[in-house]
XYZ file of C-alpha atoms in Angstrom:
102
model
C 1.136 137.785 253.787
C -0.123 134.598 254.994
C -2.827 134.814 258.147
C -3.166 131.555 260.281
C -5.589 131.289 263.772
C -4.322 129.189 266.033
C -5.316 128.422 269.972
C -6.388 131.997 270.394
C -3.986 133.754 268.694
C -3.460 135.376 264.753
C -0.577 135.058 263.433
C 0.547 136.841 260.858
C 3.574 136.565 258.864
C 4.832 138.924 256.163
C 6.815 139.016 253.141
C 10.699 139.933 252.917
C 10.022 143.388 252.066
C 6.669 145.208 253.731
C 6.645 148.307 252.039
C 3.802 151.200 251.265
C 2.351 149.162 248.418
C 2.451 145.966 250.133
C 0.470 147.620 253.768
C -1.525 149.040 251.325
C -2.499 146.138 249.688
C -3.119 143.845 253.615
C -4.221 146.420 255.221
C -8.008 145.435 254.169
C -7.450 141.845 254.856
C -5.921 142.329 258.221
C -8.815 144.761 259.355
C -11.192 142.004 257.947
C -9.606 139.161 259.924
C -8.539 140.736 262.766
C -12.107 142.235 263.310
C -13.878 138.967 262.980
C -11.388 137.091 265.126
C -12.120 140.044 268.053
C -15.827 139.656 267.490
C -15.673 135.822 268.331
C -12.636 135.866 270.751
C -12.298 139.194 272.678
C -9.155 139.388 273.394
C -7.668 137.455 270.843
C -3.776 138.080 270.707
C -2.265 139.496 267.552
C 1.477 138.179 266.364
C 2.963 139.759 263.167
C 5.793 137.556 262.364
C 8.355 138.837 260.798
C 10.717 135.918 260.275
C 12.279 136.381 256.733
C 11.326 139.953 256.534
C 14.388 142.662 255.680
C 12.513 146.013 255.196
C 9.415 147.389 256.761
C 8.215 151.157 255.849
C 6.412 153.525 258.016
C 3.285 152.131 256.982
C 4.097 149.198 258.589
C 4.714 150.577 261.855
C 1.564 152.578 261.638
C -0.260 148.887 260.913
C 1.496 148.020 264.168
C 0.729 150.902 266.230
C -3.001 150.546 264.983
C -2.943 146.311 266.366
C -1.583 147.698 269.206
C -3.941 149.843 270.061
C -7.016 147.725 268.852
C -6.512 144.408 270.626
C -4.058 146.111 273.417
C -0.292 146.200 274.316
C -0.521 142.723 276.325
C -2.409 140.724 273.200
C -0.064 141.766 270.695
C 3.627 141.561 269.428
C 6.069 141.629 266.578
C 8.353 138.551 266.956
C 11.232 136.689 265.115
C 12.468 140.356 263.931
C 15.929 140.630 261.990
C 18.815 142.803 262.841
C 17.802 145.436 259.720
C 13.932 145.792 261.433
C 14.863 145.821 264.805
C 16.724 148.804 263.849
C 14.146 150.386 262.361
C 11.902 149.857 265.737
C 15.144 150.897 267.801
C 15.082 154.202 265.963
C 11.304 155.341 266.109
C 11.217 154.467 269.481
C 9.098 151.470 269.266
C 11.302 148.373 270.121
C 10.357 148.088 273.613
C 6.500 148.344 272.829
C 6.234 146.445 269.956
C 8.990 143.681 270.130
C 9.339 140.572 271.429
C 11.915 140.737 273.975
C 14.728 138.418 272.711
């Protein structure tokens, strides 16, 4: 996972696969970065890019859910989201809250 800040906004963009071990393994460094950037910049927006990314696990949509919730549904998004993981956010329901409209 690489983590940029840029004009306001965290981007984050994840590996090919985001399974248990690798949430598991961000989910510290998100909380870390994330939290700092809100402390500076309430209201900081929250992107988790998925461009190049063919699997996510139910981890990751609970990593999601959690950014949702924390920085609120207008200040963040998943965006640049394959066929395979749009499916997987088609079938739990979450497409239309967490997605970038494309």
């Amino acid at each position: 996972m690489k983590i940029d800040e840029i004009d306001g906004t965290i981007y984050c963009r994840f590996e090919e696969s985001v399974n248990a071990n690798v949430c598991s393994d961000v989910a510290h460094v998100l909380a870390e970065q994330i939290e700092s950037a809100l402390a500076r910049t309430p209201g900081i927006k929250v992107v988790f890019d998925m461009n190049g990314t063919r699997y996510i696990s139910s981890a990751f949509l609970r990593l999601c859910v959690l950014y949702h919730k924390k920085v609120g549904k207008e200040n963040f998004r998943c965006e640049n989201v394959s066929d395979d993981v749009q499916s997987v956010f088609l079938s739990t329901g979450l497409d239309g809250i967490l997605v970038e409209k494309r």
